[in-house]
mmCIF file of C-alpha atoms in Angstrom:
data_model
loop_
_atom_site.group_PDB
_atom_site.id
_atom_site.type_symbol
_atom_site.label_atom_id
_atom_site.label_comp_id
_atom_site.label_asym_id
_atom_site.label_seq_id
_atom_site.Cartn_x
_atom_site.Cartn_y
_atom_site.Cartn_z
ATOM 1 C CA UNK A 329 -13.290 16.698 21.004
ATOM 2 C CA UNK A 330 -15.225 14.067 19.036
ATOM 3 C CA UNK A 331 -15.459 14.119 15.448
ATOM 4 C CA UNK A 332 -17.312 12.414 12.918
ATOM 5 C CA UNK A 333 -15.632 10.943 9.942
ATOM 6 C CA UNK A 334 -16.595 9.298 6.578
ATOM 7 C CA UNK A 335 -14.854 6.224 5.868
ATOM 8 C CA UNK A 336 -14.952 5.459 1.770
ATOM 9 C CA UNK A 337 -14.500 2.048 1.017
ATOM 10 C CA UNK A 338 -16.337 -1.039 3.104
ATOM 11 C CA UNK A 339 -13.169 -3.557 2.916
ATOM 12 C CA UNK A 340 -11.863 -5.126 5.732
ATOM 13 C CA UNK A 341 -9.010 -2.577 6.006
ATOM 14 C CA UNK A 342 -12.306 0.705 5.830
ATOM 15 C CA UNK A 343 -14.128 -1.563 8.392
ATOM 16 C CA UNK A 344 -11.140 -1.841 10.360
ATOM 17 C CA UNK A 345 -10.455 1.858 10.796
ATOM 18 C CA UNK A 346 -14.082 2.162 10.987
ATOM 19 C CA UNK A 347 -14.114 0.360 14.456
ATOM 20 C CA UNK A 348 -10.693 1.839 15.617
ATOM 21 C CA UNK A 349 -12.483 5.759 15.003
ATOM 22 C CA UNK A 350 -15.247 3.956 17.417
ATOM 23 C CA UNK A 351 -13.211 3.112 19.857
ATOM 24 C CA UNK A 352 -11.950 6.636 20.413
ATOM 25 C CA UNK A 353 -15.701 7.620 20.656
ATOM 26 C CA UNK A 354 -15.776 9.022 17.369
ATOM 27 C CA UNK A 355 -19.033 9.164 14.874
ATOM 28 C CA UNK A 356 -18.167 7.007 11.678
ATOM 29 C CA UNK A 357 -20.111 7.018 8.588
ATOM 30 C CA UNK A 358 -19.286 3.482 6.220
ATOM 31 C CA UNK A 359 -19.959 3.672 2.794
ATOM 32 C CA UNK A 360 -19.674 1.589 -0.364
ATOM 33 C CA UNK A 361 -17.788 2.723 -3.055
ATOM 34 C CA UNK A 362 -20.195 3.457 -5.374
ATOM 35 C CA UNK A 363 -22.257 5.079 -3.108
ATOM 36 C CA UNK A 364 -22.626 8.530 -4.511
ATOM 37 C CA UNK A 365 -25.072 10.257 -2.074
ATOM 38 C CA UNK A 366 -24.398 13.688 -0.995
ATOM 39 C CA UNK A 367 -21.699 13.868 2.090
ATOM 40 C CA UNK A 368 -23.204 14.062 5.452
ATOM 41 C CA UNK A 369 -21.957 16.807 8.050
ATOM 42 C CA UNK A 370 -18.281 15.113 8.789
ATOM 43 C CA UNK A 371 -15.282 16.368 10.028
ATOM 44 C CA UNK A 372 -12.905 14.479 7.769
ATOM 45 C CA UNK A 373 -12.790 11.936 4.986
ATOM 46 C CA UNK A 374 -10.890 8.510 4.981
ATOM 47 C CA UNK A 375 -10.073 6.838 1.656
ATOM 48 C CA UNK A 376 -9.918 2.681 1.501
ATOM 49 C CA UNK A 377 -10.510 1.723 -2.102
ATOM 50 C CA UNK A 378 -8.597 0.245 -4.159
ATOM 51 C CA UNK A 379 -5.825 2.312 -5.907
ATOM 52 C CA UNK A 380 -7.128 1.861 -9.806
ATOM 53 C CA UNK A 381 -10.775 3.092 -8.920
ATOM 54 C CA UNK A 382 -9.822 5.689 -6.809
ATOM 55 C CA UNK A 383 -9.965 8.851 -9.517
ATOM 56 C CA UNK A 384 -13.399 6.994 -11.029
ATOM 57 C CA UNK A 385 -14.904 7.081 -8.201
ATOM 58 C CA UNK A 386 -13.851 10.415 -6.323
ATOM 59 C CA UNK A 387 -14.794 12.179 -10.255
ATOM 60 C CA UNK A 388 -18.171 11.294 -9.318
ATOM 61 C CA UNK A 389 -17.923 12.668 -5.510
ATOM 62 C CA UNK A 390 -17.704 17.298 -5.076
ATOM 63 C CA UNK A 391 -14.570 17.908 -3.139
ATOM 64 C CA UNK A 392 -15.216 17.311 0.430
ATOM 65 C CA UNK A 393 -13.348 20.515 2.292
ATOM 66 C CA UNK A 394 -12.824 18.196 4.916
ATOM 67 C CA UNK A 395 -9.440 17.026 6.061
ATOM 68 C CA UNK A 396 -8.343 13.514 3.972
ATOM 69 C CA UNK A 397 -6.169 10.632 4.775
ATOM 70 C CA UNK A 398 -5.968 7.681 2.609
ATOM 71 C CA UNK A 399 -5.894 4.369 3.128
ATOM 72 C CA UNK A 400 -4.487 2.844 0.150
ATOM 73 C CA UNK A 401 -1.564 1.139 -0.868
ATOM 74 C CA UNK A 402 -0.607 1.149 -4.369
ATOM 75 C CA UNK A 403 0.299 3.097 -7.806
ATOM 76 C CA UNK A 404 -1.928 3.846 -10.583
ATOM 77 C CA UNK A 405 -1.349 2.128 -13.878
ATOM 78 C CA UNK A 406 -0.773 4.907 -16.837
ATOM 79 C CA UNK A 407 0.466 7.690 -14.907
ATOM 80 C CA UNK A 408 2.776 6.191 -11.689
ATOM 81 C CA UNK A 409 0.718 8.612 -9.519
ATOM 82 C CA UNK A 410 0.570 8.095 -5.874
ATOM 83 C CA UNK A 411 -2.977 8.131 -4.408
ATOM 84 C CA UNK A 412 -2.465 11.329 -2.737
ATOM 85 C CA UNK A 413 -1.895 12.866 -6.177
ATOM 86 C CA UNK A 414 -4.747 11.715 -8.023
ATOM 87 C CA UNK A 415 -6.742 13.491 -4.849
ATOM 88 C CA UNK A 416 -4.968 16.254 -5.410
ATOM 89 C CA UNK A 417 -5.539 16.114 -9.683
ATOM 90 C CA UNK A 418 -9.142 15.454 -8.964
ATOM 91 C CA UNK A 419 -9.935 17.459 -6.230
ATOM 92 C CA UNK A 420 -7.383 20.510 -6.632
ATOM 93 C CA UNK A 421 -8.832 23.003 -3.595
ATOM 94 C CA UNK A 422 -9.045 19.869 -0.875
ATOM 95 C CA UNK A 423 -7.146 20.778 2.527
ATOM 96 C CA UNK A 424 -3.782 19.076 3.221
ATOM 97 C CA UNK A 425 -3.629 15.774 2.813
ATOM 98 C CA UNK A 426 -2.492 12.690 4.606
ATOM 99 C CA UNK A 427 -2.044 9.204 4.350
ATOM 100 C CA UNK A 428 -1.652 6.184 6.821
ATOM 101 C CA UNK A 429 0.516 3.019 6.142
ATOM 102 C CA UNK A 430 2.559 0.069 7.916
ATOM 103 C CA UNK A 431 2.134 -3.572 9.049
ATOM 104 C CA UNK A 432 -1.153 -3.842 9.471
ATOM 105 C CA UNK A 433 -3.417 -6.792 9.167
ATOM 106 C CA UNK A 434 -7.191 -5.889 9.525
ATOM 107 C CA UNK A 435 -7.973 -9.290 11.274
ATOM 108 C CA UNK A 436 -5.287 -9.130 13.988
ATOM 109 C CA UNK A 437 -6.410 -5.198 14.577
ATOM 110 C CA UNK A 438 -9.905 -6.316 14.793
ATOM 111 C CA UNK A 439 -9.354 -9.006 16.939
ATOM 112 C CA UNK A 440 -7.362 -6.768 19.238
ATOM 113 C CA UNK A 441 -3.924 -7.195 19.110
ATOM 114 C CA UNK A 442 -1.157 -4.409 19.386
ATOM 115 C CA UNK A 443 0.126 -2.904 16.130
ATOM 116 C CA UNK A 444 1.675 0.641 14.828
ATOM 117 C CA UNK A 445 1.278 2.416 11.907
ATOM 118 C CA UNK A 446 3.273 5.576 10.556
ATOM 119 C CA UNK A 447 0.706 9.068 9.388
ATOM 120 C CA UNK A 448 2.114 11.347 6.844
ATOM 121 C CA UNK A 449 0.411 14.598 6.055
ATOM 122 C CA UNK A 450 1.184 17.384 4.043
ATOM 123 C CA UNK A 451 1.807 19.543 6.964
ATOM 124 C CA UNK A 452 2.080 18.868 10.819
ATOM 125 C CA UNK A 453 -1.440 20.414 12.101
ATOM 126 C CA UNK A 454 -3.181 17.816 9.799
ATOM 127 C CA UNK A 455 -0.368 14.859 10.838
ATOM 128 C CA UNK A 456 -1.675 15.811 14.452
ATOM 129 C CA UNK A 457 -5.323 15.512 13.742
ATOM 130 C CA UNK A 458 -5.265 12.195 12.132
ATOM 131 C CA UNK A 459 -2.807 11.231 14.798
ATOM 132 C CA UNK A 460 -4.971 12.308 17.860
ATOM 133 C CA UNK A 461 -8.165 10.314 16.037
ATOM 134 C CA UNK A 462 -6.727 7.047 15.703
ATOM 135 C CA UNK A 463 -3.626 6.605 18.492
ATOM 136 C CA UNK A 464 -4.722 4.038 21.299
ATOM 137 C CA UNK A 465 -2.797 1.654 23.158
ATOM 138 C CA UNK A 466 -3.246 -1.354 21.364
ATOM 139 C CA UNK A 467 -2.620 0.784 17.959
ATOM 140 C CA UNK A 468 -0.009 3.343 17.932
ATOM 141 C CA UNK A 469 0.036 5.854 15.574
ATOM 142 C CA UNK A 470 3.459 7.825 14.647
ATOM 143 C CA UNK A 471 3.704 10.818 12.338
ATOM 144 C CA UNK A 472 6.321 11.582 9.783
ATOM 145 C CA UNK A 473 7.188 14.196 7.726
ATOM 146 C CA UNK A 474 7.512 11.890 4.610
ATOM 147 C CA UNK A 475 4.167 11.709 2.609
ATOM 148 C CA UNK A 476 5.687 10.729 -0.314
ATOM 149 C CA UNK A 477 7.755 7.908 1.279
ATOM 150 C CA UNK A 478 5.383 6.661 3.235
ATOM 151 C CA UNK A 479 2.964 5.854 0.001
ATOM 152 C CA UNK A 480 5.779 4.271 -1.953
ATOM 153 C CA UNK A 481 6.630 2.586 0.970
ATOM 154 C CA UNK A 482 2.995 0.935 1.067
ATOM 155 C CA UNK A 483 2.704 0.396 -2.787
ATOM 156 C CA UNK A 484 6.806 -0.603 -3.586
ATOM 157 C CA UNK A 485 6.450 -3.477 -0.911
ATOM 158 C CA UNK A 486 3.486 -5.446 -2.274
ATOM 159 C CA UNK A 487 5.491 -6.130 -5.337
ATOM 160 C CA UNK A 488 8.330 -7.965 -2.987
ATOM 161 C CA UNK A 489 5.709 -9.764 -0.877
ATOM 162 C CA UNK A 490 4.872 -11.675 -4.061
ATOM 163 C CA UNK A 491 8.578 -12.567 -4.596
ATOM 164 C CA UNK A 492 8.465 -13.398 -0.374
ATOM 165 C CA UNK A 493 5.364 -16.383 -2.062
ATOM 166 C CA UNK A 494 7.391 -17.239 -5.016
ATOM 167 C CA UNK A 495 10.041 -17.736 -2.038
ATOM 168 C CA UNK A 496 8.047 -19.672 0.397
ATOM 169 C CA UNK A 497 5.733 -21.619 -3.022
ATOM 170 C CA UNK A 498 9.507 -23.140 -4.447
ATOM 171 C CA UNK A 499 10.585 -24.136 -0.426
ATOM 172 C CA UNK A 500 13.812 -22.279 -0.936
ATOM 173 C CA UNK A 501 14.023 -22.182 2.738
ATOM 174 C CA UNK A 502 14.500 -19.371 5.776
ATOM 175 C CA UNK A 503 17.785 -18.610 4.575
ATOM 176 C CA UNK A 504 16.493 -17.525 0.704
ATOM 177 C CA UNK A 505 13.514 -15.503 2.475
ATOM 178 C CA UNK A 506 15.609 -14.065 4.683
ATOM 179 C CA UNK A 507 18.067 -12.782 1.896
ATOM 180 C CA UNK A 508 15.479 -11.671 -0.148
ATOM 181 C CA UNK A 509 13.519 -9.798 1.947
ATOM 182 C CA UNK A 510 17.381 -7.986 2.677
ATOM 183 C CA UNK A 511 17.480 -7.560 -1.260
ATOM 184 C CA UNK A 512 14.031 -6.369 -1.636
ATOM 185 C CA UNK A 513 14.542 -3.548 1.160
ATOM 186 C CA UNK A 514 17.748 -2.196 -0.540
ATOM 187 C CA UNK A 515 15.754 -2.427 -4.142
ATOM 188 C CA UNK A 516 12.332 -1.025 -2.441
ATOM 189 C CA UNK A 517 14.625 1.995 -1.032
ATOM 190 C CA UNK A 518 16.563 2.570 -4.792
ATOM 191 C CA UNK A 519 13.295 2.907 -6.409
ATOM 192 C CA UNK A 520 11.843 4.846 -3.790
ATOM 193 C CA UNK A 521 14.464 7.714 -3.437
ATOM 194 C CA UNK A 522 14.425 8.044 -7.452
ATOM 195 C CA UNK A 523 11.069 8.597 -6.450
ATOM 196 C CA UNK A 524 11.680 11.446 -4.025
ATOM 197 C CA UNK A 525 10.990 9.920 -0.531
ATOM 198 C CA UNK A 526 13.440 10.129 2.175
ATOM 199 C CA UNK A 527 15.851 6.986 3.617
ATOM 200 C CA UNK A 528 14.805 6.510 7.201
ATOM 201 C CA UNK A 529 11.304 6.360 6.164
ATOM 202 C CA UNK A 530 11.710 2.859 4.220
ATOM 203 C CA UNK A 531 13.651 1.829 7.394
ATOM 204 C CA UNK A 532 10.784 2.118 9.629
ATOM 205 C CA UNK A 533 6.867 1.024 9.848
ATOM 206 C CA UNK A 534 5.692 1.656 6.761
ATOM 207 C CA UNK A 535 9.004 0.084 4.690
ATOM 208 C CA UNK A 536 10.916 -2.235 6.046
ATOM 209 C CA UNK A 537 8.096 -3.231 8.627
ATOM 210 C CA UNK A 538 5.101 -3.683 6.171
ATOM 211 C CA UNK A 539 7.625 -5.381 3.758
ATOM 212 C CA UNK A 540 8.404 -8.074 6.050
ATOM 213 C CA UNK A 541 4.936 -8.311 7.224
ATOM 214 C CA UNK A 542 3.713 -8.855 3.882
ATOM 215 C CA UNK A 543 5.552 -10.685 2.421
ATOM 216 C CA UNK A 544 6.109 -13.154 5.189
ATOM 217 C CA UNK A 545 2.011 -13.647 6.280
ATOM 218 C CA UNK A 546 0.070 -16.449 5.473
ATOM 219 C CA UNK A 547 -3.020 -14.160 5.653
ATOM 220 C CA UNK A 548 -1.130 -12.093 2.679
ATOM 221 C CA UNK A 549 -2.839 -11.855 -0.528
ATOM 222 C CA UNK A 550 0.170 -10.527 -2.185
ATOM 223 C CA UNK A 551 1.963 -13.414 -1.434
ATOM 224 C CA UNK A 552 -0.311 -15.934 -2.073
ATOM 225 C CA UNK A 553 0.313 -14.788 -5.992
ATOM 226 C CA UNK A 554 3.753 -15.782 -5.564
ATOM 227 C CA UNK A 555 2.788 -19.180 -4.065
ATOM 228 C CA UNK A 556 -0.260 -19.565 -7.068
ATOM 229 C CA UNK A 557 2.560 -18.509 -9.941
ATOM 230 C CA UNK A 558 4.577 -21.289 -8.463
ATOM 231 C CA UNK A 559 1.700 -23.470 -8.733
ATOM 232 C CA UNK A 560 1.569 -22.972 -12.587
ATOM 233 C CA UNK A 561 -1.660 -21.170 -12.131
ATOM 234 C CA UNK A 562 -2.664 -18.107 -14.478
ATOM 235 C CA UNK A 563 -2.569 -14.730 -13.772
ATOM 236 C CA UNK A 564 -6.626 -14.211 -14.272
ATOM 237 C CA UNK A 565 -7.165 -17.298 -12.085
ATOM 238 C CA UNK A 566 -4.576 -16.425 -9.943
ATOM 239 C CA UNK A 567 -6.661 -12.974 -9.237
ATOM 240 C CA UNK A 568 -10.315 -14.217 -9.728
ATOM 241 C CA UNK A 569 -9.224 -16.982 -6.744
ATOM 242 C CA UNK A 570 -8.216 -13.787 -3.853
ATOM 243 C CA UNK A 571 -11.322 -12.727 -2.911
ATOM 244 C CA UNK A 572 -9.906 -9.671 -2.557
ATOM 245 C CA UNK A 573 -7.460 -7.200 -4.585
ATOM 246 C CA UNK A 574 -3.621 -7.770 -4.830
ATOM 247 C CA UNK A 575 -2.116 -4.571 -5.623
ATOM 248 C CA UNK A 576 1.459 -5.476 -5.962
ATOM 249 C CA UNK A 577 -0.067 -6.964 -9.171
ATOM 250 C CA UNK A 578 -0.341 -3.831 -10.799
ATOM 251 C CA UNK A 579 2.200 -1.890 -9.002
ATOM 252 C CA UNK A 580 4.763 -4.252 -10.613
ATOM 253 C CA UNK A 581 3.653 -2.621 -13.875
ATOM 254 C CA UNK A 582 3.439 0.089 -13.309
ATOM 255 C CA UNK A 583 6.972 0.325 -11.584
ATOM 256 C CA UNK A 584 8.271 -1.139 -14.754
ATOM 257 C CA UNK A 585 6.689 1.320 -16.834
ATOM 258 C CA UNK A 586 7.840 4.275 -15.142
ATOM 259 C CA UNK A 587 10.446 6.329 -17.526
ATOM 260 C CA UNK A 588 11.818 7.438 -14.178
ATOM 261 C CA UNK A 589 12.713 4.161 -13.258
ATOM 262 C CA UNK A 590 14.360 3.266 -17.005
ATOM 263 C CA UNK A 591 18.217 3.170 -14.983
ATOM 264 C CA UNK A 592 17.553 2.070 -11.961
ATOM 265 C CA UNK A 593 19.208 -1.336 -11.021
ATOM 266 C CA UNK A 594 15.385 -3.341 -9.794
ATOM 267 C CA UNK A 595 16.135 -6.636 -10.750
ATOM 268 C CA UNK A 596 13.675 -8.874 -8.079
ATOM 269 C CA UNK A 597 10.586 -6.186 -9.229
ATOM 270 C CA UNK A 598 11.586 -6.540 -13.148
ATOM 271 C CA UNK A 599 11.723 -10.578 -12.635
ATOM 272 C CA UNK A 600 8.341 -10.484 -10.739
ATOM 273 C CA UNK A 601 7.413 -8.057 -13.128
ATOM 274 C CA UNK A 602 8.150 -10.852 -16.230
ATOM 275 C CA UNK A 603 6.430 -13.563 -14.185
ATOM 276 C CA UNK A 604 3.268 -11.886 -13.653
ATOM 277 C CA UNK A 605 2.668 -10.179 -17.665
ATOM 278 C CA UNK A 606 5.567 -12.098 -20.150
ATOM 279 C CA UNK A 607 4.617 -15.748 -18.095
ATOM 280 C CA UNK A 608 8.456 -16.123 -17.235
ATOM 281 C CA UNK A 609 8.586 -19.229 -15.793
ATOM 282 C CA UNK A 610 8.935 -19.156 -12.348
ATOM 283 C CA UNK A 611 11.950 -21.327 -11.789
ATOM 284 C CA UNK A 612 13.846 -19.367 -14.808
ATOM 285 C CA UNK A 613 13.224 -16.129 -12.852
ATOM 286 C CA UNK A 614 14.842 -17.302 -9.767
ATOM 287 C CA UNK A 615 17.490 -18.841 -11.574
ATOM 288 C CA UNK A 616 18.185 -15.410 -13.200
ATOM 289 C CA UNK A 617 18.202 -13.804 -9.769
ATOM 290 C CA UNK A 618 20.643 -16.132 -8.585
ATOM 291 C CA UNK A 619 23.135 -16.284 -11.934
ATOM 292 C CA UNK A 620 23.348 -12.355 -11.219
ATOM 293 C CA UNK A 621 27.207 -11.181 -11.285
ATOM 294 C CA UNK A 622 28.561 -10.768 -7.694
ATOM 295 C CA UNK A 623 28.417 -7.121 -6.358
ATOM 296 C CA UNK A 624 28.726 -5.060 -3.521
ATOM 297 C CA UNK A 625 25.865 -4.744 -0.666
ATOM 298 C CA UNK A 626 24.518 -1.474 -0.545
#
C-alpha cells in the first residue's frame, strides 16, 4: 500500500530519501526546516536536519502521531543525547521510533548506484514499515534490533573520518590510513558499548562500513576538516568553507565531554578532539598518537 510521508529537512541527504520514497510510488511532502505550517495528512515523518537544531525546531512542531525515522547522524552538545532521544524528550507520546544509517553518499544514491543501509526501530513492526518503504534493488535496506548502536554508529564515525583527512592532508600513506581506520573501529566500538549499543552492530553497515566510507571519500565533508586543519586553516574558516555541516565537529566535543566517557581509553577522538577546540598542532597530535606505549590489539 502507498503511503505518504513528510520528509523534514531539504539537504541533499532529505532530498535523497525524498526521491528514493518516489521511486517506490510513495507521496512525499519536502519541507524546509523552518517551515512551521501545520502537518498535512501523512503516514509517517522522516527527520534530516542537522543534529544541534533538531529539539529547536521539533519544540516549534505538535507531535506528529505518525511513525518517525531519523535521518541524522550526530550527538547533541550539552546533554550527549542521541537524536532519537531528544524526539523522545520533546515529543514524549510519539509512536516507536526508528532511525536509518550506513555508507551512504546522497550523490552516488541519486545518481543511481547500488548502496545498503541498516534501519533500527524501537520495535520490529515499525523496523518493517520503514523497511518495506525504502528497500529497492539498487538500495537495500536491512533492519536491526540495535537503535542505540546504530545512532552512535552514525555520530562516533564522523569524528574518525576527520582523523581519515588529517591522514590523507599529512600524505602518511595507505599503510597509516589503513591502520587508523583499524584503530578508529576498535576506539568507535569502546566508546560505543560504554554507550550501551551492541558489538556486531559497529561491525556492519552503519559502523565499520560508514566509517570507512567516510573517512576515506573525497566527497566527505568530515574529512575535508582533517585535510583544512592540516592546511593550518581555522576552525571557523574551516566550517564557513563546507557548504554544508560537519558533524563530527561537534560530536568530538561532545564525546569528550561525556562523564560517561571520563575512563575510557579514546585516544585518536581526544587528539582530534585537541586539534579542533585547544588548536593542537596537527603534526604534535600525530606524533602523540604514534609515541603511544606499545599494547595489545583488541
Amino acid at each position: 500500500m502507498k503511503k505518504t510521508i513528510t520528509v523534514l529537512g531539504a539537504g541533499a541527504w532529505g532530498r535523497t530519501l525524498s526521491r528514493l520514497l518516489q521511486n517506490n510510488g510513495h507521496t512525499v511532502h519536502l519541507r524546509h526546516h523552518d517551515d512551521l505550517s501545520p502537518w498535512p495528512d501523512q503516514d509517517g515523518l522522516m527527520i534530516a536536519i542537522p543534529v544541534q537544531h533538531i529539539r529547536h525546531t521539533i519544540n516549534q512542531l505538535p507531535p506528529p502521531h505518525t511513525p518517525i525515522c531519523s535521518l541524522s547522524k550526530g550527538i547533541e552538545i550539552g546533554t550527549g543525547k542521541r537524536v532519537t532521544q531528544i524526539i523522545r524528550e520533546t515529543w514524549p507520546d510519539s509512536l516507536p521510533l526508528a532511525v536509518l544509517s550506513g555508507p551512504n553518499l546522497a550523490h552516488e544514491i541519486t545518481q543511481g548506484l547500488p548502496a545498503a543501509s541498516t534501519l533500527a526501530a524501537e520495535d520490529t513492526p515499525t523496523a518493517i514499515f520503514w523497511q518495506t518503504l525504502l528497500h529497492q534493488p539498487l538500495f537495500r535496506i536491512y533492519r536491526c534490533p540495535d537503535i542505540i548502536g546504530v545512532e552512535l554508529g552514525g555520530a562516533l564515525k564522523n569524528i574518525y573520518a576527520i582523523a581519515g583527512g588529517v591522514c590523507r592532508g599529512l600524505g602518511l600513506g595507505e599503510n597509516a590510513l589503513a591502520a587508523l581506520l583499524t584503530r578508529s573501529s576498535a576506539e568507535m566500538t569502546r566508546i560505543g558499548l560504554i554507550l550501551g549499543g551492541q558489538l556486531d552492530t559497529f561491525r556492519g553497515l552503519s559502523g565499520i562500513g560508514d566509517l570507512f566510507l567516510t573517512a576515506t571519500s573525497r566527497h566527505s565533508r568530515n574529512a575535508r576538516v582533517g585535510e583544512l586543519l592540516v592546511q593550518g586553516k581555522p576552525l571557523p574558516e574551516i566550517l564557513q568553507s563546507l557548504g554544508g555541516v560537519a558533524e563530527g565537529v561537534t560530536t568530538a566535543r561532545a564525546i569528550y565531554n561525556d562523564p560517561r566517557l571520563t575512563n575510557c581509553e579514546k585516544p585518536i577522538a581526544n587528539e582530534i578532539y585537541a586539534m579542533l577546540y585547544e588548536n593542537k598542532p596537527v603534526q604534535k597530535a600525530v606524533e602523540d598518537l604514534l609515541d603511544r606505549i606499545p599494547s595489545v590489539e583488541n
